[in-house]
Short mmCIF file of C-alpha atoms (C1' of nucleotides) in Angstrom, two decimals:
data_model
loop_
_atom_site.label_atom_id
_atom_site.label_comp_id
_atom_site.label_asym_id
_atom_site.label_seq_id
_atom_site.Cartn_x
_atom_site.Cartn_y
_atom_site.Cartn_z
CA MET A 1 72.86 104.04 23.69
CA GLY A 2 72.00 106.45 26.71
CA TYR A 3 74.83 108.62 25.80
CA SER A 4 76.74 108.82 22.17
CA GLN A 5 80.43 108.24 22.02
CA ALA A 6 80.83 112.16 21.82
CA ASP A 7 79.32 112.47 25.41
CA LYS A 8 81.55 109.43 26.66
CA ALA A 9 84.61 111.21 25.17
CA GLU A 10 83.32 114.45 26.72
CA THR A 11 83.06 112.80 29.83
CA HIS A 12 86.83 111.00 29.79
CA SER A 13 88.52 113.84 28.73
CA ARG A 14 86.85 115.96 31.35
CA VAL A 15 87.75 113.65 34.31
CA VAL A 16 91.50 113.62 32.91
CA ALA A 17 91.60 117.62 32.97
CA ILE A 18 90.32 117.64 36.48
CA ALA A 19 92.77 115.08 37.56
CA ALA A 20 95.42 116.98 35.82
CA LYS A 21 94.34 120.19 37.88
CA ARG A 22 94.16 117.98 41.16
CA ILE A 23 97.47 116.32 40.45
CA ARG A 24 99.22 119.50 39.99
CA GLU A 25 97.83 120.56 43.30
CA ALA A 26 97.70 117.85 45.51
CA GLY A 27 100.67 115.34 44.00
CA LEU A 28 100.33 112.04 42.48
CA ASP A 29 98.79 110.52 45.56
CA GLY A 30 96.55 113.59 46.48
CA VAL A 31 93.84 112.56 44.15
CA SER A 32 91.14 109.97 45.13
CA ILE A 33 88.85 108.31 42.68
CA ALA A 34 85.37 109.39 44.56
CA ASP A 35 86.53 113.28 44.89
CA LEU A 36 87.31 113.37 41.26
CA MET A 37 84.20 111.76 39.79
CA GLU A 38 81.99 114.08 42.35
CA GLU A 39 84.02 117.36 41.02
CA ALA A 40 82.75 116.12 37.35
CA GLY A 41 79.42 115.56 38.79
CA LEU A 42 79.28 111.83 38.21
CA THR A 43 79.46 109.14 40.92
CA HIS A 44 82.39 107.06 41.85
CA GLY A 45 81.18 103.89 40.33
CA GLY A 46 81.38 104.79 36.73
CA PHE A 47 84.78 105.56 37.10
CA TYR A 48 85.99 102.22 35.48
CA LYS A 49 83.56 102.32 32.39
CA HIS A 50 86.75 105.10 31.82
CA PHE A 51 89.82 103.89 32.98
CA ALA A 52 90.96 100.57 33.46
CA SER A 53 92.61 101.53 37.00
CA ARG A 54 93.78 104.29 39.16
CA ASP A 55 97.17 103.86 37.89
CA ALA A 56 95.79 104.42 34.04
CA LEU A 57 93.97 107.42 35.19
CA VAL A 58 97.25 108.92 36.70
CA ALA A 59 99.39 108.12 34.03
CA GLU A 60 96.88 109.95 31.37
CA ALA A 61 96.47 112.94 33.79
CA VAL A 62 100.32 113.22 34.23
CA GLY A 63 100.74 113.34 30.10
CA VAL A 64 97.94 116.13 29.78
CA ALA A 65 99.25 118.10 32.82
CA LEU A 66 102.96 118.14 31.50
CA THR A 67 102.25 118.95 27.80
CA ASP A 68 99.70 121.58 28.55
CA GLY A 69 102.15 122.82 30.73
CA HIS A 70 103.88 126.54 31.02
CA PHE A 71 106.92 125.69 28.70
CA PRO A 72 105.23 126.70 25.74
CA SER A 73 107.40 128.98 23.20
CA LYS A 74 104.51 130.14 20.90
CA ARG A 75 101.53 132.16 22.18
CA GLU A 76 99.26 134.39 20.58
CA GLY A 77 100.63 133.30 17.22
CA ARG A 78 104.32 134.75 17.78
CA GLU A 79 107.50 133.74 19.57
CA ARG A 80 107.83 134.51 23.34
CA THR A 81 111.02 136.23 24.21
CA PHE A 82 113.25 134.82 26.92
CA ALA A 83 112.54 137.57 29.00
CA GLU A 84 108.71 137.71 28.60
CA PHE A 85 108.60 134.04 29.23
CA ILE A 86 110.76 134.25 32.44
CA LYS A 87 108.81 136.86 34.04
CA VAL A 88 105.16 134.77 33.64
CA TYR A 89 106.80 131.89 34.93
CA LEU A 90 108.37 133.75 37.94
CA SER A 91 105.34 135.71 38.52
CA GLU A 92 103.24 135.83 41.67
CA ALA A 93 100.17 134.82 39.58
CA HIS A 94 101.77 131.41 38.65
CA ARG A 95 103.11 130.65 42.25
CA ASP A 96 99.48 131.26 43.47
CA ASN A 97 97.42 129.27 41.05
CA PRO A 98 99.04 125.78 41.16
CA GLY A 99 96.20 124.05 39.75
CA ALA A 100 96.95 125.51 36.43
CA SER A 101 100.34 126.12 36.46
CA CYS A 102 103.44 124.03 35.29
CA ALA A 103 103.68 120.34 36.40
CA PHE A 104 107.35 119.93 35.50
CA SER A 105 107.80 121.92 38.86
CA ALA A 106 104.92 120.58 40.56
CA LEU A 107 105.55 117.15 40.14
CA MET A 108 109.27 117.08 40.62
CA ASN A 109 109.58 115.34 43.80
CA ASP A 110 106.55 112.59 43.00
CA ILE A 111 107.82 111.50 39.80
CA SER A 112 111.17 110.44 40.90
CA ARG A 113 108.88 107.51 43.06
CA ALA A 114 106.78 107.35 39.87
CA PRO A 115 106.41 104.10 37.80
CA GLU A 116 108.76 104.19 34.53
CA GLU A 117 105.77 105.13 32.19
CA ALA A 118 105.08 108.70 33.86
CA ARG A 119 108.90 109.36 34.56
CA THR A 120 109.10 108.52 30.68
CA LEU A 121 106.76 111.28 30.09
CA TYR A 122 108.57 113.65 32.75
CA THR A 123 112.03 113.13 31.05
CA GLU A 124 110.50 113.79 27.56
CA GLU A 125 109.23 117.02 28.56
CA ALA A 126 112.38 117.84 30.08
CA ARG A 127 114.03 117.27 26.95
CA ARG A 128 111.06 119.40 24.77
CA SER A 129 111.50 122.43 27.79
CA LEU A 130 115.52 122.46 27.28
CA GLY A 131 115.34 122.47 23.41
CA ARG A 132 112.82 125.62 23.76
CA LEU A 133 114.41 127.43 25.92
CA SER A 134 117.59 126.99 24.51
CA SER A 135 116.05 128.21 21.06
CA MET A 136 115.31 131.56 23.15
CA LEU A 137 118.79 132.33 24.13
CA ALA A 138 121.43 134.07 21.90
CA ALA A 139 124.86 132.31 23.20
CA ASP A 140 127.39 132.09 20.34
CA ASN A 141 127.01 128.08 20.23
CA ASP A 142 125.09 125.17 21.23
CA SER A 143 126.67 123.86 23.92
CA ASP A 144 126.81 127.13 25.68
CA ARG A 145 122.77 127.65 24.80
CA ARG A 146 122.43 124.31 26.22
CA ALA A 147 124.35 125.13 29.50
CA GLU A 148 122.54 128.05 30.18
CA ALA A 149 118.98 126.50 29.47
CA ILE A 150 120.07 123.51 31.83
CA LEU A 151 120.90 126.33 34.42
CA ALA A 152 117.78 128.12 33.54
CA LEU A 153 115.67 125.50 33.93
CA SER A 154 116.91 124.14 37.39
CA ALA A 155 116.46 127.62 38.67
CA MET A 156 113.35 128.31 37.42
CA VAL A 157 111.83 125.02 39.03
CA GLY A 158 113.76 125.32 41.90
CA ALA A 159 112.79 129.02 42.74
CA LEU A 160 108.67 128.19 41.81
CA GLY A 161 108.95 125.19 44.21
CA LEU A 162 110.75 127.15 46.80
CA ALA A 163 108.44 130.33 46.61
CA ARG A 164 105.40 127.91 47.20
CA ALA A 165 107.02 126.30 49.87
CA VAL A 166 108.23 128.90 51.75
CA SER A 167 105.29 130.48 54.34
CA ASP A 168 106.69 134.50 54.29
CA THR A 169 105.38 135.84 51.62
CA ASP A 170 108.28 138.73 51.27
CA LEU A 171 110.58 136.06 51.11
CA SER A 172 108.86 133.99 48.75
CA ASP A 173 108.30 137.45 46.45
CA GLU A 174 111.97 137.85 46.81
CA ILE A 175 112.88 134.65 45.60
CA LEU A 176 110.40 134.94 42.28
CA MET A 177 111.83 138.60 41.93
CA THR A 178 115.77 138.10 41.95
CA VAL A 179 115.75 134.62 40.21
CA SER A 180 113.72 136.46 37.55
CA GLU A 181 115.94 139.85 37.23
CA THR A 182 119.17 137.47 37.65
CA LEU A 183 118.30 135.17 34.88
CA ILE A 184 117.26 137.82 32.64
CA ARG A 185 120.03 139.99 33.08
CA ASP A 186 122.93 137.49 33.09
CA LEU A 187 121.58 135.15 30.18
CA PRO A 188 122.02 136.83 26.40
CA ALA A 189 118.63 136.23 24.73
CA MET B 1 110.41 100.40 85.07
CA GLY B 2 110.55 97.88 82.48
CA TYR B 3 112.89 100.49 80.65
CA SER B 4 114.78 103.28 81.96
CA GLN B 5 113.91 106.91 80.84
CA ALA B 6 117.29 106.89 79.25
CA ASP B 7 116.14 103.84 76.98
CA LYS B 8 112.71 105.62 76.27
CA ALA B 9 114.53 108.47 74.77
CA GLU B 10 116.74 106.36 72.72
CA THR B 11 113.99 104.85 71.33
CA HIS B 12 112.11 107.90 70.78
CA SER B 13 114.80 109.46 68.62
CA ARG B 14 115.51 106.17 66.72
CA VAL B 15 111.89 106.30 65.57
CA VAL B 16 112.47 110.15 64.64
CA ALA B 17 115.50 109.49 62.92
CA ILE B 18 114.21 106.64 61.29
CA ALA B 19 111.08 108.90 60.25
CA ALA B 20 113.38 111.65 58.99
CA LYS B 21 114.87 109.25 56.45
CA ARG B 22 111.95 107.63 55.17
CA ILE B 23 110.23 111.06 54.68
CA ARG B 24 113.18 112.11 52.67
CA GLU B 25 112.81 109.14 50.48
CA ALA B 26 109.14 109.02 50.33
CA GLY B 27 107.59 112.28 51.20
CA LEU B 28 105.30 113.41 54.04
CA ASP B 29 102.63 111.13 53.16
CA GLY B 30 104.94 108.00 52.35
CA VAL B 31 105.61 106.87 56.01
CA SER B 32 103.15 104.51 57.49
CA ILE B 33 103.47 104.24 61.49
CA ALA B 34 103.45 100.40 61.42
CA ASP B 35 106.09 100.44 58.84
CA LEU B 36 108.15 103.02 61.19
CA MET B 37 108.12 101.05 64.45
CA GLU B 38 108.78 97.72 62.35
CA GLU B 39 111.61 99.54 60.92
CA ALA B 40 112.49 100.63 64.39
CA GLY B 41 111.91 96.64 65.60
CA LEU B 42 109.13 97.55 67.84
CA THR B 43 105.24 96.77 67.17
CA HIS B 44 102.86 99.24 66.19
CA GLY B 45 100.95 99.76 69.21
CA GLY B 46 103.72 101.13 71.59
CA PHE B 47 103.80 104.39 69.26
CA TYR B 48 101.69 106.22 71.23
CA LYS B 49 103.95 105.99 74.20
CA HIS B 50 106.22 108.73 72.10
CA PHE B 51 104.11 110.59 70.43
CA ALA B 52 100.59 111.98 70.28
CA SER B 53 99.76 111.11 66.93
CA ARG B 54 101.38 110.68 63.53
CA ASP B 55 101.17 114.81 62.74
CA ALA B 56 103.20 115.11 65.95
CA LEU B 57 105.52 112.88 64.42
CA VAL B 58 105.85 114.23 61.25
CA ALA B 59 106.44 117.61 62.58
CA GLU B 60 109.23 116.35 64.73
CA ALA B 61 110.79 114.44 62.03
CA VAL B 62 110.32 117.20 59.42
CA GLY B 63 112.52 119.39 62.19
CA VAL B 64 115.51 116.74 62.30
CA ALA B 65 115.30 115.95 58.59
CA LEU B 66 116.00 120.01 57.72
CA THR B 67 118.45 120.69 60.43
CA ASP B 68 120.85 117.34 59.93
CA GLY B 69 120.55 118.60 56.26
CA HIS B 70 123.19 118.92 53.53
CA PHE B 71 123.61 122.75 53.96
CA PRO B 72 126.08 122.73 56.79
CA SER B 73 129.21 125.11 56.09
CA LYS B 74 131.36 123.56 58.55
CA ARG B 75 132.79 120.43 58.17
CA GLU B 76 135.82 118.46 59.60
CA GLY B 77 136.61 121.86 62.10
CA ARG B 78 136.82 124.49 58.97
CA GLU B 79 134.40 126.01 56.56
CA ARG B 80 133.83 124.93 53.23
CA THR B 81 134.31 126.89 50.17
CA PHE B 82 131.31 127.59 47.80
CA ALA B 83 132.94 125.34 45.29
CA GLU B 84 133.40 122.29 47.48
CA PHE B 85 130.31 122.91 49.16
CA ILE B 86 128.27 122.86 45.53
CA LYS B 87 130.41 119.74 43.92
CA VAL B 88 128.86 117.57 47.25
CA TYR B 89 125.65 118.63 46.50
CA LEU B 90 125.51 118.35 43.00
CA SER B 91 127.38 115.07 43.06
CA GLU B 92 125.66 111.80 41.62
CA ALA B 93 126.06 110.39 45.56
CA HIS B 94 123.91 112.70 46.85
CA ARG B 95 121.32 112.07 44.20
CA ASP B 96 121.64 108.55 44.51
CA ASN B 97 121.14 108.14 48.27
CA PRO B 98 117.65 109.98 48.93
CA GLY B 99 117.34 108.90 52.52
CA ALA B 100 120.29 110.83 53.85
CA SER B 101 120.05 113.55 51.51
CA CYS B 102 119.13 117.28 51.55
CA ALA B 103 115.50 117.50 52.99
CA PHE B 104 115.13 121.22 51.59
CA SER B 105 115.35 119.77 48.17
CA ALA B 106 113.44 116.36 48.87
CA LEU B 107 110.52 118.31 51.03
CA MET B 108 110.08 121.12 48.34
CA ASN B 109 106.69 120.28 46.96
CA ASP B 110 105.20 118.55 49.95
CA ILE B 111 105.94 121.32 52.58
CA SER B 112 103.50 123.71 50.23
CA ARG B 113 100.56 121.85 51.49
CA ALA B 114 101.77 120.66 55.00
CA PRO B 115 100.56 122.40 58.29
CA GLU B 116 101.84 125.83 59.23
CA GLU B 117 104.27 124.46 61.65
CA ALA B 118 106.29 122.68 59.22
CA ARG B 119 106.44 125.41 56.68
CA THR B 120 107.68 127.56 59.36
CA LEU B 121 110.65 125.44 60.06
CA TYR B 122 111.37 124.59 56.29
CA THR B 123 111.42 128.51 56.12
CA GLU B 124 113.49 129.33 58.68
CA GLU B 125 115.96 126.68 56.98
CA ALA B 126 115.53 128.65 54.29
CA ARG B 127 116.71 131.56 55.57
CA ARG B 128 119.82 129.66 57.52
CA SER B 129 120.73 128.02 54.11
CA LEU B 130 120.50 131.69 52.30
CA GLY B 131 122.69 132.96 55.04
CA ARG B 132 125.11 130.27 54.92
CA LEU B 133 125.47 130.32 51.03
CA SER B 134 125.91 134.39 51.14
CA SER B 135 128.70 134.30 53.44
CA MET B 136 130.44 131.61 51.08
CA LEU B 137 130.40 134.23 48.16
CA ALA B 138 132.85 137.26 47.52
CA ALA B 139 130.68 139.80 46.12
CA ASP B 140 131.35 143.34 46.88
CA ASN B 141 128.23 143.95 48.45
CA ASP B 142 125.33 142.34 50.62
CA SER B 143 122.64 142.96 48.24
CA ASP B 144 124.54 141.08 45.55
CA ARG B 145 125.63 138.12 47.65
CA ARG B 146 122.13 137.69 48.76
CA ALA B 147 120.85 137.89 45.02
CA GLU B 148 123.68 135.07 44.30
CA ALA B 149 122.71 132.99 47.18
CA ILE B 150 119.01 132.95 46.20
CA LEU B 151 120.23 132.15 42.52
CA ALA B 152 122.41 129.41 43.64
CA LEU B 153 120.00 127.68 46.27
CA SER B 154 117.08 127.86 43.69
CA ALA B 155 119.35 126.24 41.13
CA MET B 156 120.62 123.60 43.49
CA VAL B 157 117.12 122.30 44.71
CA GLY B 158 115.87 122.24 41.19
CA ALA B 159 119.19 120.39 39.74
CA LEU B 160 118.75 118.04 42.06
CA GLY B 161 114.95 117.74 42.12
CA LEU B 162 115.33 117.11 37.91
CA ALA B 163 118.43 114.97 38.10
CA ARG B 164 116.25 112.30 40.53
CA ALA B 165 113.12 113.18 38.58
CA VAL B 166 114.80 112.24 35.18
CA SER B 167 114.74 108.37 34.43
CA ASP B 168 117.89 108.90 31.79
CA THR B 169 121.18 108.51 33.58
CA ASP B 170 122.92 110.44 30.98
CA LEU B 171 120.75 113.61 31.19
CA SER B 172 120.50 113.58 34.92
CA ASP B 173 124.34 113.28 34.90
CA GLU B 174 124.41 116.53 32.45
CA ILE B 175 122.30 118.26 34.49
CA LEU B 176 124.24 117.88 37.82
CA MET B 177 127.34 118.80 36.12
CA THR B 178 126.16 121.75 34.15
CA VAL B 179 124.57 123.30 37.05
CA SER B 180 127.38 122.53 39.20
CA GLU B 181 130.12 123.96 36.81
CA THR B 182 128.01 127.19 35.84
CA LEU B 183 127.55 127.92 39.31
CA ILE B 184 131.15 127.65 40.38
CA ARG B 185 132.30 129.45 37.19
CA ASP B 186 129.91 132.49 37.45
CA LEU B 187 129.74 133.36 41.12
CA PRO B 188 132.46 134.78 42.78
CA ALA B 189 133.81 133.01 45.90
"C1'" DT C 1 57.19 106.47 10.49
"C1'" DG C 2 56.55 103.37 14.33
"C1'" DT C 3 57.77 99.72 17.61
"C1'" DA C 4 60.54 96.11 19.88
"C1'" DC C 5 65.09 95.29 21.36
"C1'" DA C 6 70.12 95.91 22.61
"C1'" DT C 7 73.41 98.78 24.45
"C1'" DC C 8 76.01 100.76 27.88
"C1'" DA C 9 77.54 105.45 30.26
"C1'" DG C 10 76.14 106.02 34.89
"C1'" DT C 11 74.50 104.77 39.70
"C1'" DG C 12 74.51 103.50 44.15
"C1'" DA C 13 75.42 99.59 47.59
"C1'" DA C 14 79.08 96.32 48.77
"C1'" DC C 15 83.82 94.33 49.33
"C1'" DG C 16 88.53 93.70 50.98
"C1'" DC C 17 92.19 96.29 52.43
"C1'" DG C 18 95.67 99.14 54.96
"C1'" DC C 19 95.52 102.83 57.99
"C1'" DG C 20 95.60 105.57 62.25
"C1'" DT C 21 94.21 105.16 66.87
"C1'" DT C 22 92.63 102.77 70.91
"C1'" DC C 23 92.96 99.55 74.86
"C1'" DA C 24 93.48 95.85 78.36
"C1'" DC C 25 97.32 93.43 79.09
"C1'" DT C 26 102.40 91.82 80.22
"C1'" DG C 27 106.70 91.64 82.56
"C1'" DA C 28 111.07 93.83 83.60
"C1'" DT C 29 112.65 96.97 86.59
"C1'" DG C 30 112.66 100.78 90.24
"C1'" DT C 31 111.37 102.02 94.62
"C1'" DA C 32 109.48 101.31 99.84
"C1'" DC C 33 109.98 98.68 103.63
"C1'" DT D 1 119.76 92.49 101.79
"C1'" DG D 2 115.52 90.58 100.59
"C1'" DT D 3 110.40 91.09 99.27
"C1'" DA D 4 106.11 93.17 98.13
"C1'" DC D 5 104.42 96.64 95.26
"C1'" DA D 6 103.87 100.07 91.59
"C1'" DT D 7 105.03 101.88 86.95
"C1'" DC D 8 105.21 101.98 82.28
"C1'" DA D 9 107.68 100.94 77.45
"C1'" DG D 10 105.75 97.49 74.64
"C1'" DT D 11 102.56 94.00 72.92
"C1'" DG D 12 99.27 92.43 69.98
"C1'" DA D 13 93.94 92.17 68.90
"C1'" DA D 14 90.24 95.52 67.75
"C1'" DC D 15 88.05 99.73 66.22
"C1'" DG D 16 86.13 102.89 62.56
"C1'" DC D 17 87.05 104.92 58.30
"C1'" DG D 18 88.67 105.95 53.51
"C1'" DC D 19 90.21 104.02 49.65
"C1'" DG D 20 90.41 101.38 45.22
"C1'" DT D 21 87.56 98.11 43.05
"C1'" DT D 22 83.38 95.00 41.71
"C1'" DC D 23 78.87 94.44 40.23
"C1'" DA D 24 73.71 93.83 39.52
"C1'" DC D 25 70.45 97.34 38.00
"C1'" DT D 26 68.71 101.41 35.37
"C1'" DG D 27 66.92 103.97 31.67
"C1'" DA D 28 67.84 106.87 27.43
"C1'" DT D 29 69.11 106.62 23.03
"C1'" DG D 30 70.70 103.91 18.65
"C1'" DT D 31 69.40 99.84 15.61
"C1'" DA D 32 66.40 96.22 13.12
"C1'" DC D 33 62.26 95.70 11.39
#
DNA sequence: TGTACATCAGTGAACGCGCGTTCACTGATGTAC
DNA sequence: TGTACATCAGTGAACGCGCGTTCACTGATGTAC
């Protein structure tokens, strides 16, 4: 063979990784096969040696974008505290780097119009994220922790989205800072 | 003239209204001129008697979608209370009718990639919405009211977006109900 | 080890399609006399 | 009031373009002997 199986697998995952980045930046409809393959250093014709269709690639890329997302609780070998996590999530650096950012926020609007497969992946990731968030909180009972996790998740994805949408940097910074401080102050962790 | 000026103005605003609805449902890129004109009962060729380009129509429709949005504080001749407003905003009915819903939430992700004109409209609407929300709140000073308004706005658009994205109806209902109750309980109004 | 063959990831031209946009045309109505 | 003309919202065919997809081909490498 002209290329080994390892080469093929490497190409495949490279294309998926690029697609995951571009989907976070430009949405589910913002990625063309030609652009994608060019960014991977290939020509567009080879695409179908790796994926049955554009939809199949998108489904795979959504899965990757969601799971290597920004709701991990473990980093550098230890659990993150709630405050540490919120500060990173609602940072200017996270806002200004959509390609490597939280797909959970970036895809929120697109997913409601996406095929069932992608919506299912999104829903599962929502459950995981709520689980991780509630495990960082210190409220007395499960019910309170879950309610707080839902409020925190909503406020975080909303604040990140608003901070990106608004064209005034001062207002954008204020949104990030205010939601970050308010959540850290009001939710026991 | 074959059609009076009043007829033309009526057609113009009808097309814009349809575009505003479709944009809320399908996003800024989800509206084709042919579909739009067909829904208005016309053929696609006449579009350019009313708009210089697709972008011009989108800009106008974004303006309409944002300003006849769901952050009005006055209805039926009196001010709404914070609790009343939140309950309507985070209702299942609002979630399930995207075409007539809050463009502020529906366009959040799209707007960050949109031309400056649309982003400016969005930013102004954000300011207005924060003003209206903070005027409903009863915290002691302006600074606290503004911080609470920012948290409430973030949580509301986030919760509405998540509730639409998630494919499990129970989880979706839980998100709406939890954020609604928590905001009403924790923010003085 | 050397040689002939098979494999298949990647190439690049070509396709059909829907899109935004243009344009010559139509015909109902307003205006001028 | 009646008639001839001008206007212009709306029509529908046509355009160029980018897209997803197909396909005959290439050529480097694995396999069989």
